[in-house]
Amino acid sequence: MRLPGPKRPASFAQSAAFPPGLVWYARCPSQPAPVVLPVTSDETPARDAPGSPRAFAVLLGVLVLLVFGWSEWVTWTQFQANRIFVADAGIFDHLCNSPLHGRWMRSPVHWETGVTQFAAHYTPIFLFVTPLYLLVDHVMTYLTFQNAGLVLAAVPLAFWARRVLKHDAAALAVAALYLCNHFTGSIHLANHQEALGPLGFFAMFLALERRSPRLYAAGMLWALCCKETYALVIGLFGLHLAIESLRDRELRGWAGWTLGVAAAWWVFSLAVIQLSGAAIYSAAGNTPIARYHTMGDSMGSVFVYLLTHPVETLGRMLRRPVLDLLLSTGLVALADWRAVWLVVVAAGLYGVADDVLVRDLHYYYSYPALPLLFYATVRGAGALVGWSGARGLVARRGVAVLFAVVGVVSIWLPTRTDGLRRWPIPASEHQLLAAEVAREIPRDAPVAAQYELFNKVPNRRIKLPVRLPYLDEVEYVFLDQTQFPADLRGEEKRAEREEVFRRLASPEWEIVFEVDGYVILRRGAGKREKREPRISRISTKKSAD
């Protein structure tokens, strides 16, 4: 069954208002994009794909719940094994609960600057999580919210794919492919707020197919609140809609609003960042533009360099990460060239970076390309089904099998987050003891905790990493002598490291609690009465009076 094409006036492509290249684009025979298909009932599958909406929803719900439960288990074992660090879950947990502790979005990593997180990135999404901290003030509150957002994105994606492919199994396979995808797993384990973005984008794609302005606006606002750079990705999608409007005039309004909102949000975000103290924050060493240092020292100079060196830019953009993205969905996106260029541009802008982690899309850096990758993949699958003509059912089943196979293979691959796999991490007896030891620190006392132990200490007004500038801010220090503090690793931190150890070894600080390698130090502890430890699992060793 061939999908119907868009209705277009015969004179539209011949309009003299468009350059010859765009006239060719409007004339070019191709399967229509999902966004230009006639609006049909979202509840009615095609005749060659029998199935009930209720059964589809139930199967999708079971899939999402299973993956969410698995993601939560993996994240919880990460926490137990002391693998939820200051960067970045510790920072975000700190930001989410900060309004409840009398501070406003102040990052524990650059505490000495006195500025808020908005000086680095405009991310109001954290304020959406704050009310949940009234119920449970714990790092898992943020992590659970992040996992839920990442997994729930499969719901609008599946319903959009169902409308495009007219086949329940194929739509479920798309959702499973997203949940199992190599880059989805990398973003999940990176514990960064960009994981919440796909939910907004997939809601936008579904809303565009349904022609639902309210859902489209809600999805766009959600994505924009995750990070200011999502405005650039949405602007790129708006440019795509503007080009598509050459074939479907109805998309002109959608393209205009998308481009307008994206541009306005980007300008507004930059203004907030500057007014929040971006110059002070950058002076502390946090300058994202430094990742492009060979091309310029400002965003404008980098873009000028890219435009004036087109051959070099294209070569750097088409590095292996772009191919890896396309391979992660079975290269199906290549079937619709009108959409696949979005992936090349979104990933390519990171591919030109000098920083190897950004260039190779490690950790969460694939976030600009991931939503657009699945947009192009679903469109490509729709094109394959359309080309199959009378053999549409076979093509749909083939797409479903391909996505299922690629998804199963992906789930076994190491992710780009430190090569971790999406499996539970076993915790040793020593690691399990950390949270219990942390309770020996008074609930409201200012504390500095080692990089790996930061999230084992309950939240309070002042909770900072173990760094030299912060020792004067805190009353307690929490260390693990069995591993070297990651806060102070590296040759560039040698001087600071030696000074921190010298300070902690001075009479100013004294050990008040020690067990199994864990040490709690308190400032001026010799003048105070020491408390008896409450831990009985392992014999304790208290400092001598």
XYZ file of C-alpha atoms in Angstrom:
545
model
C 0.000 0.000 0.000
C 1.565 3.277 -1.118
C 1.235 6.227 1.205
C -0.586 9.198 -0.353
C 1.458 12.219 -1.321
C 0.882 15.813 -0.247
C -1.569 17.971 -2.144
C 0.186 20.889 -3.805
C -1.027 23.441 -6.385
C 0.368 22.712 -9.812
C 1.849 26.200 -10.049
C 3.632 26.039 -6.685
C 6.851 24.448 -7.943
C 6.972 26.781 -10.937
C 6.749 29.902 -8.766
C 9.411 32.420 -9.812
C 9.749 33.455 -6.184
C 11.926 30.437 -5.451
C 15.501 29.872 -6.661
C 15.985 27.049 -9.196
C 17.435 24.725 -6.515
C 14.359 25.107 -4.346
C 12.051 24.624 -7.326
C 13.873 21.340 -8.001
C 13.460 20.451 -4.324
C 9.722 21.048 -4.512
C 9.448 18.967 -7.691
C 11.761 16.168 -6.601
C 9.867 12.870 -6.397
C 10.229 11.293 -2.998
C 8.102 9.698 -0.363
C 6.417 12.440 1.636
C 7.692 13.288 5.062
C 5.522 12.152 7.966
C 4.686 15.756 8.759
C 2.913 16.247 5.433
C 0.748 13.147 5.541
C -2.980 13.796 5.769
C -4.165 13.777 9.352
C -5.775 10.443 10.190
C -7.073 8.913 13.379
C -4.245 8.072 15.726
C -6.277 5.129 16.951
C -6.787 3.405 13.585
C -4.110 1.017 12.305
C -3.853 0.125 8.642
C -5.896 -2.814 7.304
C -2.722 -4.814 6.672
C -1.638 -4.285 10.308
C -4.504 -5.466 12.519
C -4.302 -4.466 16.136
C -6.237 -2.576 18.760
C -5.209 0.769 20.253
C -5.658 -0.663 23.737
C -3.350 -3.605 23.084
C -0.752 -1.267 21.592
C -0.929 1.045 24.597
C -0.667 -1.857 27.039
C 2.356 -3.373 25.279
C 4.038 0.019 25.087
C 3.311 0.645 28.754
C 4.797 -2.715 29.764
C 7.919 -2.002 27.677
C 8.385 1.438 29.206
C 7.849 0.216 32.771
C 10.302 -2.651 32.339
C 13.017 -0.382 30.943
C 12.373 2.265 33.600
C 12.650 -0.341 36.347
C 15.883 -1.662 34.862
C 17.296 1.871 34.514
C 16.446 2.635 38.133
C 18.115 -0.559 39.312
C 21.284 0.214 37.368
C 21.333 3.780 38.724
C 20.760 2.597 42.294
C 23.658 0.142 42.062
C 25.803 2.994 40.724
C 24.910 4.974 43.830
C 25.679 2.069 46.161
C 29.042 1.471 44.455
C 30.057 5.139 44.932
C 29.874 5.824 41.193
C 27.513 8.801 41.403
C 30.029 11.625 41.601
C 30.121 15.361 42.182
C 30.177 15.733 38.407
C 27.576 15.782 37.328
C 24.741 14.232 39.323
C 26.072 15.784 42.538
C 25.914 19.264 41.034
C 22.390 18.757 39.709
C 21.132 17.248 42.958
C 22.589 20.283 44.727
C 20.842 22.645 42.290
C 17.476 20.920 42.507
C 17.284 21.108 46.297
C 19.073 24.468 46.588
C 15.894 26.597 46.955
C 14.929 24.448 49.946
C 18.219 25.223 51.722
C 18.337 28.990 51.329
C 20.500 29.200 48.239
C 19.602 29.762 44.590
C 21.115 27.502 41.920
C 24.619 27.876 43.327
C 26.975 25.214 41.979
C 29.143 23.366 44.522
C 31.951 23.098 41.960
C 32.478 26.852 41.527
C 31.242 27.912 44.944
C 33.961 30.533 45.338
C 32.587 32.582 42.421
C 29.357 33.326 44.278
C 27.347 33.138 41.029
C 24.501 30.792 40.129
C 24.389 27.894 37.695
C 22.600 30.180 35.231
C 25.948 31.889 34.662
C 27.074 28.697 32.925
C 23.879 27.237 31.431
C 20.280 28.386 31.452
C 18.597 25.220 32.728
C 15.307 26.052 34.495
C 14.304 22.369 34.196
C 15.931 21.838 37.611
C 13.223 23.969 39.190
C 10.659 21.424 37.938
C 12.330 18.830 40.156
C 12.559 20.975 43.299
C 9.000 20.211 44.566
C 9.864 16.503 44.589
C 12.617 17.224 47.109
C 9.931 18.193 49.599
C 8.995 14.518 49.542
C 12.430 12.871 49.239
C 15.607 14.924 49.621
C 18.086 12.516 48.056
C 20.246 12.352 44.939
C 18.026 9.528 43.637
C 15.166 12.035 43.397
C 16.910 13.856 40.576
C 18.198 10.630 39.023
C 14.729 9.060 39.056
C 13.269 12.164 37.423
C 15.962 12.005 34.761
C 15.426 8.288 34.116
C 11.668 8.776 33.893
C 12.033 11.593 31.361
C 14.468 9.643 29.208
C 12.347 6.481 29.171
C 8.939 8.165 28.832
C 10.151 9.794 25.612
C 9.471 6.410 24.000
C 5.704 6.990 24.420
C 5.232 9.947 22.008
C 7.870 8.426 19.731
C 5.923 5.153 19.471
C 2.584 6.859 18.831
C 4.173 9.061 16.183
C 5.841 6.050 14.519
C 2.484 4.229 14.588
C 0.860 7.025 12.621
C 3.692 7.068 10.093
C 4.272 3.326 9.629
C 0.647 2.156 10.182
C 1.914 -0.929 11.977
C 1.862 -1.661 15.708
C 4.849 -4.014 15.778
C 7.007 -1.609 13.785
C 6.065 1.283 16.089
C 6.885 -0.781 19.183
C 10.186 -1.750 17.568
C 11.011 1.941 17.086
C 10.351 2.565 20.777
C 12.491 -0.438 21.758
C 15.282 0.716 19.441
C 15.301 4.118 21.125
C 15.370 2.593 24.618
C 18.172 0.168 23.683
C 20.118 2.610 21.535
C 23.837 2.936 22.202
C 23.631 6.715 22.563
C 20.500 6.599 24.714
C 22.422 4.329 27.089
C 25.401 6.680 27.094
C 23.183 9.633 28.021
C 21.442 7.583 30.718
C 24.688 6.661 32.476
C 26.099 10.189 32.147
C 23.402 11.462 34.548
C 23.022 14.812 32.787
C 19.884 16.904 32.374
C 20.103 16.715 28.563
C 18.533 13.261 28.981
C 15.192 15.033 29.468
C 15.278 16.680 26.019
C 14.078 13.805 23.769
C 10.711 13.752 25.558
C 10.021 17.293 24.384
C 11.241 16.676 20.830
C 9.247 13.476 20.339
C 6.159 15.265 21.664
C 6.802 17.950 19.032
C 7.009 15.349 16.247
C 3.766 13.711 17.346
C 2.057 17.085 17.707
C 3.158 18.129 14.234
C 1.691 14.941 12.791
C -1.558 15.520 14.670
C -1.490 19.268 13.959
C -1.809 19.938 17.690
C -0.374 23.396 18.502
C -0.747 23.001 22.268
C 1.179 19.736 22.435
C 3.788 21.176 20.078
C 4.255 24.255 22.272
C 4.445 22.144 25.443
C 7.060 19.838 23.928
C 9.111 22.772 22.669
C 9.011 24.539 26.040
C 10.064 21.354 27.849
C 13.075 20.882 25.564
C 14.093 24.547 25.776
C 14.090 24.436 29.578
C 16.594 21.560 29.560
C 19.470 23.615 28.179
C 19.892 26.825 26.226
C 21.647 25.018 23.349
C 18.467 23.063 22.644
C 17.215 26.339 21.152
C 19.774 25.894 18.366
C 18.571 22.329 17.728
C 14.950 23.481 17.607
C 15.988 26.303 15.298
C 17.622 23.726 13.027
C 14.374 21.758 12.992
C 12.488 24.972 12.216
C 14.770 25.526 9.212
C 13.944 21.990 8.097
C 10.213 22.782 8.339
C 10.755 25.960 6.337
C 12.328 23.922 3.539
C 9.558 21.318 3.781
C 6.982 24.100 3.437
C 8.016 24.344 -0.224
C 6.080 21.087 -0.631
C 3.356 21.756 1.934
C 2.242 25.345 2.492
C 0.553 24.390 5.735
C 3.975 24.003 7.320
C 4.875 27.656 6.812
C 3.155 28.735 9.996
C 4.744 25.915 11.996
C 8.166 26.773 10.615
C 7.766 30.462 11.389
C 6.711 29.889 14.988
C 9.457 27.322 15.539
C 12.186 29.602 14.217
C 10.811 32.620 16.052
C 10.504 30.922 19.450
C 13.928 29.274 19.112
C 15.613 32.577 18.248
C 13.836 34.471 21.034
C 14.695 31.797 23.621
C 18.326 31.740 22.528
C 18.671 35.518 22.896
C 16.839 35.456 26.221
C 19.025 32.599 27.505
C 22.233 34.403 26.578
C 20.975 37.509 28.360
C 20.200 35.495 31.519
C 23.619 33.844 31.369
C 25.408 37.176 31.029
C 23.377 38.866 33.776
C 23.980 35.881 36.081
C 27.732 36.459 35.985
C 29.023 34.542 32.984
C 32.281 36.520 33.013
C 33.002 35.526 36.619
C 32.064 31.920 35.967
C 34.257 31.768 32.867
C 37.173 33.210 34.803
C 36.931 30.148 37.043
C 37.814 27.971 34.061
C 34.392 26.919 32.782
C 34.371 28.082 29.158
C 32.553 25.791 26.709
C 33.885 27.785 23.770
C 37.386 26.621 24.767
C 36.510 23.274 23.182
C 36.857 25.047 19.812
C 40.017 26.992 20.704
C 41.788 26.382 17.379
C 38.977 28.172 15.547
C 38.438 31.191 17.777
C 37.902 32.507 21.260
C 34.228 33.434 20.879
C 31.117 31.892 19.404
C 31.044 34.428 16.598
C 34.652 33.835 15.585
C 34.112 30.054 15.582
C 31.118 30.350 13.237
C 33.049 32.703 10.964
C 35.894 30.196 10.823
C 33.502 27.355 9.957
C 31.891 29.371 7.159
C 35.197 30.533 5.685
C 36.730 27.037 5.686
C 33.915 24.961 4.130
C 36.018 22.013 2.939
C 37.778 21.578 6.274
C 34.487 22.056 8.131
C 32.684 19.417 6.075
C 35.530 16.960 6.556
C 35.487 17.452 10.317
C 31.698 17.193 10.458
C 31.664 13.877 8.620
C 33.919 12.159 11.090
C 33.095 8.725 12.386
C 30.576 9.827 15.081
C 28.037 10.717 12.377
C 28.367 7.241 10.889
C 28.126 5.717 14.367
C 24.854 7.552 14.946
C 23.381 6.305 11.688
C 24.602 2.759 12.338
C 22.951 2.781 15.750
C 19.554 2.802 14.017
C 20.465 0.460 11.163
C 21.218 3.192 8.564
C 17.476 3.483 7.922
C 17.691 7.265 8.225
C 19.574 7.356 4.908
C 16.356 6.397 3.120
C 15.069 9.959 3.582
C 17.742 12.437 2.590
C 15.413 15.350 3.335
C 15.725 14.558 7.045
C 19.120 12.885 7.441
C 21.004 16.145 6.890
C 19.671 17.256 10.281
C 21.694 14.490 11.929
C 24.833 15.434 10.008
C 24.595 19.090 11.028
C 23.583 18.483 14.664
C 26.320 15.922 15.258
C 28.780 17.712 12.996
C 28.761 20.890 15.060
C 30.149 18.807 17.900
C 32.327 16.827 15.525
C 34.377 19.918 14.682
C 35.370 20.440 18.332
C 38.947 20.065 19.520
C 37.909 18.314 22.741
C 38.013 14.581 22.021
C 35.126 13.840 24.419
C 32.875 16.293 22.592
C 34.144 15.352 19.135
C 33.476 11.631 19.627
C 30.116 12.194 21.363
C 31.138 10.675 24.676
C 28.931 10.903 27.760
C 25.883 13.083 26.964
C 27.335 14.981 23.987
C 25.155 13.134 21.477
C 22.119 14.965 22.879
C 21.702 17.469 19.993
C 21.626 14.659 17.428
C 19.662 11.912 19.209
C 16.115 13.336 18.759
C 16.840 14.287 15.149
C 18.356 10.848 14.526
C 15.063 9.180 15.406
C 13.134 11.779 13.447
C 15.160 10.861 10.355
C 14.954 7.140 11.167
C 11.159 7.078 11.375
C 10.909 9.142 8.211
C 13.369 6.801 6.516
C 11.306 3.788 7.599
C 8.208 5.495 6.217
C 10.004 6.032 2.907
C 11.010 2.351 2.728
C 7.407 1.299 3.355
C 6.181 3.753 0.720
C 8.655 2.473 -1.885
C 7.551 -1.110 -1.254
C 4.149 -0.415 -2.794
C 1.894 -3.479 -2.666
C 4.414 -5.281 -0.437
C 3.931 -2.744 2.335
C 3.137 -5.319 5.019
C 6.378 -7.190 4.288
C 8.325 -3.926 4.466
C 6.741 -2.992 7.796
C 7.558 -6.369 9.267
C 11.076 -6.148 7.869
C 11.571 -2.738 9.490
C 10.290 -4.118 12.801
C 12.715 -7.065 12.665
C 15.655 -4.830 11.685
C 14.994 -2.417 14.553
C 14.616 -5.279 17.012
C 17.920 -6.872 15.944
C 19.821 -3.560 16.065
C 18.314 -2.819 19.477
C 19.335 -6.198 20.913
C 22.872 -5.752 19.604
C 23.054 -2.206 21.006
C 22.086 -3.203 24.525
C 25.197 -5.385 24.787
C 27.648 -2.709 23.641
C 29.738 -0.649 26.074
C 28.433 2.902 26.232
C 30.414 6.084 25.673
C 30.179 6.877 29.356
C 33.487 5.486 30.590
C 32.807 2.277 28.651
C 30.169 1.240 31.197
C 27.524 -1.282 30.235
C 23.905 -0.936 31.218
C 24.164 -3.638 33.852
C 23.952 -3.419 37.643
C 27.276 -2.664 39.308
C 28.135 -4.888 42.298
C 29.019 -2.947 45.444
C 31.580 -4.135 47.979
C 31.017 -4.210 51.723
C 33.300 -1.201 51.978
C 31.260 0.803 49.468
C 27.967 -0.083 51.126
C 29.323 1.267 54.414
C 29.839 4.807 53.059
C 26.254 6.009 53.490
C 26.178 4.723 57.074
C 29.448 6.462 57.918
C 28.165 9.719 56.415
C 25.360 9.778 58.993
C 28.001 10.406 61.664
C 28.249 13.975 60.362
C 25.690 16.308 61.991
C 22.733 16.877 59.670
C 23.191 20.629 59.189
C 26.967 20.995 59.568
C 28.906 22.414 56.570
C 30.888 19.557 55.045
C 33.398 18.878 52.268
C 33.185 15.364 50.868
C 35.471 13.446 48.568
C 34.502 13.263 44.890
C 33.225 9.676 45.156
C 31.483 10.251 48.507
C 29.779 13.554 47.756
C 26.324 12.079 47.215
C 26.520 9.809 50.252
C 26.326 12.898 52.466
C 22.747 14.148 52.981
C 22.009 17.588 51.553
C 22.487 20.670 53.660
C 23.063 24.397 53.141
C 26.797 23.980 52.479
C 28.098 20.760 50.889
C 31.265 21.106 48.822
C 33.967 18.967 47.196
C 37.341 18.549 48.928
C 39.227 21.459 47.404
C 41.601 23.980 48.938
C 39.336 27.052 48.506
C 36.529 25.269 50.369
C 38.314 24.126 53.523
C 37.647 27.462 55.199
C 33.917 27.153 54.346
C 33.268 23.838 56.105
C 33.398 22.293 59.557
C 33.706 18.621 58.545
C 35.650 16.716 55.889
C 34.705 13.200 54.732
C 37.415 11.077 53.035
C 38.038 7.501 51.933
C 41.668 6.518 52.498
C 41.351 3.405 50.332
C 41.237 5.440 47.110
C 42.880 8.634 45.977
C 40.483 11.612 45.950
C 39.461 12.252 42.341
C 39.006 15.927 43.239
C 42.779 16.268 43.509
C 44.120 13.980 40.792
C 46.376 15.142 37.994
C 49.722 16.860 37.773
C 48.071 20.269 37.375
C 46.612 19.928 40.874
C 49.824 18.820 42.572
C 50.330 22.103 44.478
C 46.711 22.224 45.621
C 46.787 18.540 46.560
C 49.863 18.930 48.739
C 48.442 22.005 50.437
C 45.113 20.257 51.166
C 46.875 17.282 52.745
C 49.130 19.611 54.751
C 46.128 21.540 56.063
C 44.194 18.408 57.015
C 47.255 17.008 58.833
C 47.654 20.169 60.926
C 46.297 20.568 64.490
C 43.481 22.642 62.989
C 41.803 19.378 61.939
C 41.407 16.213 63.957
C 39.939 12.793 63.170
C 36.711 12.256 65.079
C 35.636 9.057 63.378
C 37.502 6.372 61.464
C 36.356 2.990 60.211
C 37.411 0.661 57.391
C 39.401 3.420 55.668
C 36.687 6.098 55.979
C 37.735 9.191 57.917
C 35.695 12.094 59.259
C 37.674 15.156 60.320
C 36.358 18.125 62.236
C 37.819 21.593 62.601
C 38.990 22.243 66.145
C 37.716 18.813 67.242
C 40.175 18.526 70.127
C 38.215 21.153 72.052
C 34.926 19.281 71.855
C 33.480 16.111 73.284
C 33.623 13.235 70.814
C 30.575 11.117 70.077
C 30.445 7.357 70.239
C 30.096 5.806 66.767
C 26.781 4.196 65.915
C 28.200 1.657 63.469
C 28.546 -1.918 64.686
C 28.897 -3.848 61.423
C 32.683 -3.327 61.382
C 34.856 -2.642 64.397
C 35.608 1.056 64.672
C 38.764 2.912 65.548
C 38.406 6.269 67.221
C 41.162 8.799 67.456
C 43.035 8.974 70.733
C 42.002 11.662 73.174
